[in-house]
Coordinates of C-alpha atoms and ligand atoms in Angstrom, one line a residue:
M80 CA 15.6 -4.0 -12.5
I81 CA 17.2 -2.4 -9.4
R82 CA 20.1 -4.8 -9.5
E83 CA 20.7 -4.1 -13.2
L84 CA 20.6 -0.4 -12.7
H85 CA 22.9 -0.8 -9.7
N86 CA 25.4 -2.7 -11.8
Q87 CA 25.2 0.0 -14.5
L88 CA 25.9 2.7 -11.8
V89 CA 28.8 0.8 -10.4
S90 CA 30.3 0.1 -13.8
G91 CA 29.9 3.7 -14.9
A92 CA 27.6 2.8 -17.8
V93 CA 25.2 5.4 -16.3
T94 CA 25.4 8.1 -13.7
A95 CA 22.8 8.6 -10.9
T96 CA 22.3 12.1 -12.2
T97 CA 21.4 11.0 -15.7
L98 CA 19.2 8.3 -14.3
A99 CA 17.3 10.8 -12.1
Q100 CA 17.1 13.2 -15.0
K101 CA 15.6 10.5 -17.2
Y102 CA 12.8 9.9 -14.7
L103 CA 12.2 13.6 -14.0
T104 CA 11.9 14.1 -17.8
A105 CA 9.5 11.2 -18.1
I106 CA 7.4 12.7 -15.3
E107 CA 7.3 16.0 -17.0
Q108 CA 6.2 14.5 -20.2
K109 CA 3.7 12.0 -19.1
D110 CA 2.4 12.8 -15.6
G111 CA 0.2 15.7 -16.7
E112 CA -2.0 13.0 -18.3
L113 CA -1.5 10.3 -15.7
G114 CA -1.7 12.2 -12.5
A115 CA 0.4 9.9 -10.4
Y116 CA 2.4 12.7 -8.6
L117 CA 1.2 15.5 -6.3
T118 CA 4.7 16.9 -5.8
V119 CA 7.9 16.5 -7.8
S120 CA 11.1 17.2 -5.8
R121 CA 13.4 17.9 -8.7
E122 CA 16.1 19.7 -6.8
S123 CA 16.4 17.3 -3.9
A124 CA 16.3 14.3 -6.2
L125 CA 19.2 15.7 -8.3
E126 CA 21.1 16.7 -5.2
K127 CA 20.9 13.2 -3.9
A128 CA 21.8 11.7 -7.2
A129 CA 24.9 14.0 -7.4
S130 CA 26.0 12.8 -3.9
V131 CA 25.7 9.2 -5.1
D132 CA 27.9 10.1 -8.1
E133 CA 30.4 11.7 -5.8
S134 CA 30.6 8.5 -3.7
L135 CA 31.1 6.4 -6.8
K136 CA 33.8 8.8 -8.0
R137 CA 35.6 8.4 -4.7
G138 CA 35.5 4.6 -5.3
E139 CA 33.2 4.0 -2.3
K140 CA 30.9 1.0 -2.2
I141 CA 27.3 2.0 -2.6
D142 CA 24.1 0.4 -1.4
L143 CA 21.9 -1.6 -3.9
L144 CA 19.3 1.1 -3.7
A145 CA 21.7 4.1 -3.9
G146 CA 20.9 6.3 -6.9
I147 CA 17.7 4.4 -7.8
P148 CA 14.8 6.8 -8.2
G149 CA 11.5 6.1 -6.3
A150 CA 8.3 7.8 -5.2
I151 CA 6.6 8.1 -1.8
K152 CA 2.9 8.1 -1.0
D153 CA 1.8 11.5 0.2
N154 CA 0.9 10.3 3.7
I155 CA 4.5 9.6 4.6
C156 CA 6.5 12.6 5.9
I157 CA 9.6 13.9 4.3
A158 CA 11.3 16.8 6.2
G159 CA 10.6 20.1 4.3
E160 CA 8.3 18.6 1.8
R161 CA 4.6 19.1 1.4
A162 CA 2.5 16.2 2.8
T163 CA -1.2 16.4 2.0
A164 CA -2.4 12.8 2.5
G165 CA -4.7 13.6 -0.5
S166 CA -6.7 16.0 1.7
K167 CA -7.6 19.7 1.5
I168 CA -7.2 19.9 5.2
L169 CA -3.4 19.4 4.8
D170 CA -3.1 21.5 1.6
N171 CA -0.5 23.8 3.1
Y172 CA 1.2 21.3 5.4
I173 CA 5.0 20.9 5.2
A174 CA 6.3 18.0 7.2
P175 CA 8.8 19.0 9.9
Y176 CA 10.6 15.7 10.1
D177 CA 11.5 12.5 8.2
A178 CA 9.4 9.3 8.7
T179 CA 11.7 6.5 9.9
V180 CA 11.3 4.8 6.5
I181 CA 12.5 8.0 4.8
E182 CA 15.4 8.4 7.1
R183 CA 16.4 4.8 6.2
L184 CA 16.0 5.3 2.5
K185 CA 18.0 8.5 2.5
K186 CA 20.7 6.7 4.4
S187 CA 20.9 4.0 1.7
G188 CA 21.3 6.7 -1.0
A189 CA 17.9 6.2 -2.6
V190 CA 16.7 9.1 -4.8
I191 CA 13.2 10.4 -4.0
L192 CA 11.5 11.9 -7.0
G193 CA 8.4 13.1 -5.3
K194 CA 5.1 12.4 -3.5
T195 CA 2.3 10.4 -5.0
N196 CA -1.5 10.9 -5.2
M197 CA -3.8 8.8 -3.0
D198 CA -7.3 8.5 -1.7
E199 CA -7.9 11.1 1.0
F200 CA -6.2 9.9 4.2
A201 CA -5.9 6.5 2.5
M202 CA -9.7 5.9 2.5
G203 CA -10.7 4.3 -0.7
S204 CA -9.9 1.8 -3.4
S205 CA -9.6 3.8 -6.5
T206 CA -7.7 7.0 -5.6
E207 CA -10.9 8.9 -6.6
T208 CA -11.4 10.3 -3.1
S209 CA -8.2 12.4 -3.5
A210 CA -9.0 16.1 -3.0
Y211 CA -6.6 16.9 -5.8
Q212 CA -6.7 14.9 -9.0
K213 CA -7.6 11.7 -10.7
T214 CA -4.8 9.2 -11.3
K215 CA -5.3 7.0 -14.3
N216 CA -4.4 3.4 -14.7
P217 CA -1.4 3.3 -17.2
I218 CA -2.7 0.1 -18.7
D219 CA -6.1 1.5 -19.6
T220 CA -6.5 5.3 -18.9
E221 CA -10.3 5.0 -18.6
R222 CA -9.8 2.9 -15.5
V223 CA -8.8 3.6 -12.0
P224 CA -5.3 2.5 -10.7
G225 CA -6.8 1.1 -7.5
G226 CA -6.2 2.7 -4.2
S227 CA -5.5 4.0 -1.9
S228 CA -1.9 4.0 -3.0
G229 CA -3.0 4.5 -6.6
G230 CA -0.3 7.1 -7.4
S231 CA 2.4 4.9 -6.1
A232 CA 1.3 2.0 -8.3
A233 CA 0.6 4.1 -11.4
A234 CA 4.1 5.8 -11.2
V235 CA 5.9 2.4 -11.1
A236 CA 3.7 0.8 -13.8
A237 CA 4.1 3.8 -16.1
G238 CA 7.9 3.9 -15.7
L239 CA 7.8 7.2 -13.7
A240 CA 9.6 5.6 -10.8
V241 CA 11.5 2.4 -10.3
W242 CA 10.0 1.7 -6.9
S243 CA 7.6 3.4 -4.6
L244 CA 6.2 3.2 -1.0
G245 CA 2.6 2.9 -0.2
S246 CA 0.6 2.2 3.0
D247 CA -1.8 -0.7 3.5
T248 CA -4.6 -0.6 6.1
G249 CA -7.0 -3.0 4.3
G250 CA -5.4 -3.6 0.9
S251 CA -4.1 -0.2 -0.3
I252 CA -0.7 -1.6 -1.4
R253 CA -1.8 -4.9 -2.8
Q254 CA -5.0 -3.9 -4.6
P255 CA -3.4 -1.0 -6.7
A256 CA -0.4 -3.3 -7.4
A257 CA -2.8 -5.9 -8.8
F258 CA -4.7 -3.3 -10.9
C259 CA -1.5 -1.9 -12.3
G260 CA 0.2 -5.2 -13.0
I261 CA 3.1 -4.8 -10.5
V262 CA 4.2 -6.2 -7.1
G263 CA 3.1 -4.9 -3.8
L264 CA 4.0 -6.1 -0.3
K265 CA 2.2 -5.4 2.9
P266 CA 4.6 -6.4 5.6
T267 CA 3.7 -8.1 8.9
Y268 CA 2.2 -5.6 11.4
G269 CA 5.3 -4.4 13.3
R270 CA 7.9 -5.1 10.6
V271 CA 8.1 -1.6 9.4
S272 CA 8.0 1.6 11.5
R273 CA 4.9 3.7 11.2
F274 CA 6.7 6.8 12.7
G275 CA 6.0 9.6 10.3
L276 CA 3.1 7.8 8.5
M277 CA -0.1 9.8 8.9
A278 CA -2.2 7.3 10.9
M279 CA -5.5 6.0 9.4
A280 CA -6.2 3.0 11.6
S281 CA -3.1 2.4 13.8
S282 CA -3.7 -1.3 14.6
L283 CA -3.9 -2.1 10.8
D284 CA -1.6 0.4 9.0
Q285 CA 1.7 -0.8 7.5
I286 CA 4.1 0.9 5.1
G287 CA 5.4 -1.3 2.2
P288 CA 7.0 -1.3 -1.2
L289 CA 5.5 -1.4 -4.7
A290 CA 7.9 -2.4 -7.6
A291 CA 8.1 -4.0 -10.9
S292 CA 9.4 -7.3 -9.6
V293 CA 9.5 -9.3 -6.4
E294 CA 13.2 -8.8 -6.1
D295 CA 12.9 -5.1 -6.4
A296 CA 10.2 -5.1 -3.7
A297 CA 12.4 -7.2 -1.5
I298 CA 15.3 -4.8 -1.9
V299 CA 13.3 -1.8 -0.9
F300 CA 11.6 -3.7 1.9
S301 CA 15.0 -4.7 3.4
R302 CA 16.0 -1.0 3.6
I303 CA 12.9 0.1 5.6
A304 CA 12.3 -2.9 7.9
G305 CA 13.2 -3.4 11.5
L306 CA 13.1 -2.1 15.0
D307 CA 12.5 1.5 15.7
A308 CA 12.4 3.1 19.1
R309 CA 9.7 5.5 17.9
D310 CA 7.2 2.8 17.0
A311 CA 6.7 0.5 20.0
T312 CA 5.1 -2.2 17.8
T313 CA 8.2 -2.8 15.7
Q314 CA 10.4 -5.8 16.2
S315 CA 14.0 -6.5 15.5
W316 CA 15.2 -8.9 12.7
N317 CA 18.5 -10.6 12.0
G318 CA 19.2 -8.0 9.3
K319 CA 19.8 -10.4 6.4
P320 CA 18.5 -8.6 3.3
F321 CA 15.3 -10.2 2.1
E322 CA 16.5 -10.3 -1.5
E323 CA 19.0 -12.9 -0.4
Y324 CA 16.2 -15.4 0.2
L325 CA 15.1 -15.5 -3.4
T326 CA 16.5 -18.8 -4.5
G327 CA 13.7 -19.9 -6.9
D328 CA 13.3 -23.0 -4.8
V329 CA 9.8 -23.8 -3.5
A330 CA 10.1 -27.6 -3.5
G331 CA 8.2 -29.0 -0.5
L332 CA 6.5 -25.7 0.2
R333 CA 2.9 -26.3 1.5
I334 CA 0.4 -23.9 -0.1
G335 CA -3.0 -23.5 1.5
V336 CA -6.0 -22.5 -0.7
P337 CA -8.9 -21.2 1.4
T338 CA -12.3 -22.3 0.1
E339 CA -13.9 -19.1 1.4
Y340 CA -11.8 -17.1 -1.1
F341 CA -13.1 -18.8 -4.1
S342 CA -16.8 -18.1 -4.0
K343 CA -19.2 -18.1 -6.8
E344 CA -19.0 -14.3 -7.2
L345 CA -15.3 -14.6 -8.2
D346 CA -14.8 -13.7 -11.9
P347 CA -14.2 -17.1 -13.6
R348 CA -11.3 -15.6 -15.6
I349 CA -9.6 -14.7 -12.3
R350 CA -10.2 -18.2 -11.0
Q351 CA -8.7 -19.6 -14.1
A352 CA -5.6 -17.5 -13.6
T353 CA -5.3 -18.6 -10.0
D354 CA -5.6 -22.3 -11.1
T355 CA -2.7 -21.7 -13.6
A356 CA -0.6 -20.2 -10.8
L357 CA -1.2 -23.2 -8.6
E358 CA -0.3 -25.5 -11.4
H359 CA 3.0 -23.6 -11.7
F360 CA 3.6 -24.0 -8.0
K361 CA 3.0 -27.7 -8.2
A362 CA 5.3 -28.0 -11.2
L363 CA 8.0 -26.4 -9.0
G364 CA 7.5 -29.1 -6.3
A365 CA 5.2 -27.3 -4.0
S366 CA 2.0 -29.0 -2.6
V367 CA -1.4 -27.5 -2.6
H368 CA -3.9 -28.1 0.2
E369 CA -7.4 -27.0 0.7
I370 CA -7.9 -25.1 3.9
S371 CA -10.6 -23.1 5.7
L372 CA -10.4 -19.5 7.0
A373 CA -13.9 -19.8 8.4
H374 CA -14.3 -16.3 9.9
S375 CA -13.2 -14.6 6.7
Q376 CA -16.8 -13.9 5.9
Y377 CA -16.9 -11.5 8.8
A378 CA -13.6 -9.7 7.8
L379 CA -15.1 -6.9 5.9
P380 CA -17.8 -6.0 8.5
V381 CA -15.3 -6.2 11.3
Y382 CA -12.9 -4.0 9.3
Y383 CA -15.6 -1.5 8.7
I384 CA -16.2 -1.2 12.5
L385 CA -12.7 -1.2 13.8
M386 CA -11.1 0.9 11.0
P387 CA -13.6 3.8 11.3
S388 CA -13.3 3.7 15.1
E389 CA -9.6 4.2 14.9
V390 CA -10.0 6.8 12.1
S391 CA -12.4 8.9 14.1
S392 CA -9.9 9.0 16.9
N393 CA -6.8 9.5 14.8
L394 CA -8.3 12.3 12.7
A395 CA -9.5 14.3 15.7
R396 CA -6.2 16.1 15.6
F397 CA -7.1 18.0 12.4
D398 CA -9.0 20.8 13.9
G399 CA -7.4 23.9 12.3
I400 CA -5.2 24.7 15.2
K401 CA -2.0 22.8 15.0
Y402 CA -1.9 21.1 11.6
G403 CA -2.7 22.3 8.1
L404 CA -5.7 24.3 7.1
N405 CA -7.5 26.8 9.3
I406 CA -10.9 27.9 8.0
N407 CA -10.1 31.5 9.0
D408 CA -7.3 31.7 6.4
Q409 CA -9.8 30.9 3.7
K410 CA -11.8 34.1 4.5
D411 CA -11.2 37.5 3.1
S412 CA -10.9 40.6 5.3
T413 CA -14.6 41.4 5.0
Q414 CA -15.7 38.1 6.6
E415 CA -15.8 37.6 10.3
T416 CA -13.4 35.1 11.7
S417 CA -14.9 32.1 13.5
G418 CA -14.8 31.5 17.2
L419 CA -13.0 28.5 18.6
L420 CA -15.8 25.9 18.3
E421 CA -16.8 27.2 14.8
T422 CA -13.1 27.1 13.8
Y423 CA -13.0 23.4 14.6
L424 CA -16.3 22.6 13.0
D425 CA -15.9 24.8 9.9
T426 CA -12.3 23.7 9.3
R427 CA -13.4 20.1 9.3
R428 CA -16.5 20.6 7.3
Y429 CA -14.6 22.4 4.6
G430 CA -11.3 20.4 4.8
F431 CA -12.5 16.8 4.8
G432 CA -14.2 15.1 1.9
R433 CA -17.3 12.9 1.9
E434 CA -15.7 9.5 2.5
V435 CA -13.6 10.8 5.4
K436 CA -16.6 12.4 7.0
R437 CA -18.6 9.2 6.5
R438 CA -15.9 7.1 8.4
I439 CA -15.5 9.7 11.2
M440 CA -19.2 9.5 11.8
L441 CA -19.3 5.7 11.6
G442 CA -16.4 5.4 14.0
T443 CA -17.8 8.0 16.4
H444 CA -21.0 6.1 16.5
T445 CA -19.4 2.6 17.1
L446 CA -17.3 4.0 20.0
S447 CA -20.1 5.9 21.7
A448 CA -21.6 4.8 25.0
G449 CA -24.2 2.1 24.5
Y450 CA -22.8 1.1 21.1
Y451 CA -19.3 0.3 22.1
D452 CA -20.1 -3.2 23.4
A453 CA -22.4 -4.0 20.6
Y454 CA -20.0 -3.0 17.8
Y455 CA -16.5 -2.2 18.8
R456 CA -15.9 -4.8 21.5
K457 CA -17.7 -7.5 19.5
A458 CA -15.7 -6.7 16.4
Q459 CA -12.5 -7.0 18.5
K460 CA -13.6 -10.5 19.5
V461 CA -14.3 -11.6 16.0
R462 CA -10.9 -10.1 15.0
A463 CA -9.3 -12.5 17.5
L464 CA -11.2 -15.4 15.8
I465 CA -9.9 -14.3 12.4
K466 CA -6.4 -14.3 13.7
K467 CA -6.9 -17.7 15.2
D468 CA -8.0 -19.1 11.8
F469 CA -4.6 -18.1 10.5
A470 CA -2.7 -19.6 13.4
D471 CA -4.6 -22.8 12.9
A472 CA -4.0 -22.8 9.1
F473 CA -0.3 -22.2 9.6
Q474 CA -0.1 -25.4 11.5
K475 CA -0.8 -27.2 8.2
V476 CA 0.6 -24.9 5.5
D477 CA 3.4 -22.5 5.0
V478 CA 1.7 -19.9 2.9
I479 CA -1.9 -19.1 1.8
F480 CA -2.8 -18.3 -1.8
S481 CA -5.8 -16.4 -3.1
P482 CA -6.7 -13.8 -5.7
T483 CA -5.8 -10.2 -4.6
T484 CA -9.1 -8.8 -5.8
P485 CA -12.5 -10.2 -7.0
E486 CA -12.2 -8.3 -10.3
A487 CA -9.7 -6.4 -12.5
A488 CA -9.5 -2.6 -12.6
F489 CA -12.8 -0.9 -12.9
R490 CA -13.8 2.4 -14.7
F491 CA -13.9 5.8 -13.1
G492 CA -17.1 6.6 -11.4
E493 CA -18.3 3.0 -11.5
K494 CA -18.3 2.6 -7.7
T495 CA -18.2 6.1 -6.3
A496 CA -22.0 6.3 -5.8
D497 CA -22.2 3.1 -3.8
P498 CA -19.7 2.9 -1.0
L499 CA -20.5 -0.8 -0.3
K500 CA -19.5 -1.7 -3.8
M501 CA -16.2 0.1 -3.3
Y502 CA -15.6 -1.6 0.0
L503 CA -16.1 -5.0 -1.6
S504 CA -12.9 -4.4 -3.6
D505 CA -11.0 -5.3 -0.4
I506 CA -12.8 -8.5 0.4
Y507 CA -9.6 -10.7 0.0
T508 CA -7.1 -8.2 1.4
V509 CA -8.5 -6.9 4.7
T510 CA -8.1 -10.3 6.5
A511 CA -4.3 -10.0 6.4
N512 CA -4.5 -6.6 8.1
L513 CA -6.9 -7.8 10.8
A514 CA -4.7 -10.8 11.5
G515 CA -1.4 -8.8 11.1
V516 CA 0.1 -11.3 8.7
P517 CA 2.3 -10.3 5.8
A518 CA 0.8 -10.5 2.3
I519 CA 2.1 -9.9 -1.2
S520 CA 0.3 -9.3 -4.5
F521 CA 2.0 -10.1 -7.8
P522 CA 0.8 -10.4 -11.4
I523 CA -0.6 -13.8 -12.4
G524 CA -2.1 -13.0 -15.7
V525 CA -4.4 -10.7 -17.6
I526 CA -8.0 -10.6 -18.7
E527 CA -9.1 -9.1 -21.9
E528 CA -11.6 -6.3 -21.6
A529 CA -12.5 -4.1 -24.6
G530 CA -9.3 -4.8 -26.3
K531 CA -7.1 -4.1 -23.2
N532 CA -5.2 -6.7 -21.2
L533 CA -6.1 -5.9 -17.6
P534 CA -3.7 -7.3 -15.1
I535 CA -4.8 -9.5 -12.3
G536 CA -3.0 -10.2 -9.0
G537 CA -2.4 -13.3 -7.0
Q538 CA -2.0 -12.9 -3.2
L539 CA 0.2 -14.9 -0.9
M540 CA -0.2 -14.5 2.8
G541 CA 2.4 -15.8 5.2
K542 CA 3.2 -16.5 8.8
W543 CA 3.8 -13.5 11.1
F544 CA 7.3 -12.1 10.4
D545 CA 8.0 -14.7 7.7
E546 CA 8.3 -12.4 4.7
E547 CA 11.2 -14.6 3.6
T548 CA 9.0 -17.5 2.5
L549 CA 6.4 -15.1 1.0
L550 CA 9.0 -13.4 -1.1
R551 CA 10.7 -16.6 -2.1
A552 CA 7.5 -18.2 -3.2
A553 CA 6.3 -15.1 -5.2
D554 CA 9.7 -14.8 -6.8
A555 CA 9.7 -18.4 -7.8
L556 CA 6.4 -18.1 -9.5
E557 CA 7.4 -14.9 -11.2
R558 CA 10.4 -16.7 -12.7
Q559 CA 8.2 -19.5 -13.8
F560 CA 5.8 -17.1 -15.6
A561 CA 8.8 -15.4 -17.2
S562 CA 10.4 -18.6 -18.4
Q563 CA 7.0 -19.6 -19.9
K564 CA 6.8 -16.4 -21.8
S565 CA 10.3 -16.7 -23.3
N566 CA 9.6 -20.3 -24.4
Ligands
LIG71 N1 -9.7 0.4 0.5 C1 -9.7 0.2 1.9 C2 -10.4 1.3 2.6 O1 -11.0 2.1 1.9 C3 -8.3 0.0 2.4 C4 -7.6 1.3 2.5 C5 -6.2 1.2 2.9 O2 -5.6 0.1 2.9 N2 -5.6 2.3 3.3 O3 -10.4 1.4 3.8

């Protein structure tokens, strides 16, 4: 889609301004119902589009992404724009600078339409913990779009953005991509700068693209990846755009299928879809091998110790003083203002939602004296074992294939009363974050539920910093599915 739009821009068949206007109008018409956007940046989007049109008029060569409208998850900072991270505590917060990914996107000429809804501070799997609004799944509006990047996924799936950025700490790009029938890439830890991303769990967070196709995701990804002096975990790369690796050729590729990911609880219809996908891979000349990621059974418990520990420390900065909301501003002149300690406590009590508070408490507990060794340190050790499972597996195979989620999109309210049920949504995705490996979700079929075709996602996990292979394999499968459809 991006390449096509780019060609239309270059040939003059369409201008960046009309393209931006078209999306802004679609947002105006449909987003009231859908709830994907928290902020729409009409003026700056049109300004950017006009500057791309100017470049074209001057006969300049423009980047593939120039003039292509996209949306940004609301936990990524854009200078001068509101950034709430889905939380009341940042209701009035205006970001003072651009995240590195935004700086890079702006440089490429990308048009940013606005900021998308999300679970509060990216904690959730349905976007229901947002302090602002529900986001509906465009495929079935009685169902959640997934989360936490639910707004970013819904916007693309509903045609209210060509591409979007999300963040993924335990599955937040891949799971909503799977629920909405689009592609989502969580890059290798350290591939994309986190500077300007509001930290949830710093050792797990990565920013990545959501888009309608693997190629589109690769194009956006190439524009945000690489070394950044402001994030010491980033690494350099040879700079060859990832979209150039999409040859459609997977002959000889070794695909590992981890037994642990195909348990009895897996919806048989999802298993069926993964079988079909593997058949396609084989037909393309890839080989399929059974492997074991033995410590995966501990991934979710380890995640729910390490992630809250990091959350409790990262969210300590929101105390009403430097960032966002201060409880005293909520009071009228007849009420007494709070003292310093009360300001901290009351601001946090009022500003944070239930799920965020739950995780801060869990994390404060696991880091406290006497429990640190029993929980945090032990979880770190198991994390190392999980990582080793991957290193061992990649001796034998090039990529690992699994479903993205154990089920398709669920209904609103279905899991909000039981956090454990909600957490299980990430059972197949958290391991990639714990190991730091790249992982992509892409559509592999649908299951019919009450007359609706609910999308399901397949997940490929790759070697550290080997997004090339991941994208090439996902793209080859996407082509195979497309050619089947047209036959
Ligand atoms: N759903 C997971 C959680 O609630 C993952 C969130 C994320 O990746 N940001 O923690």
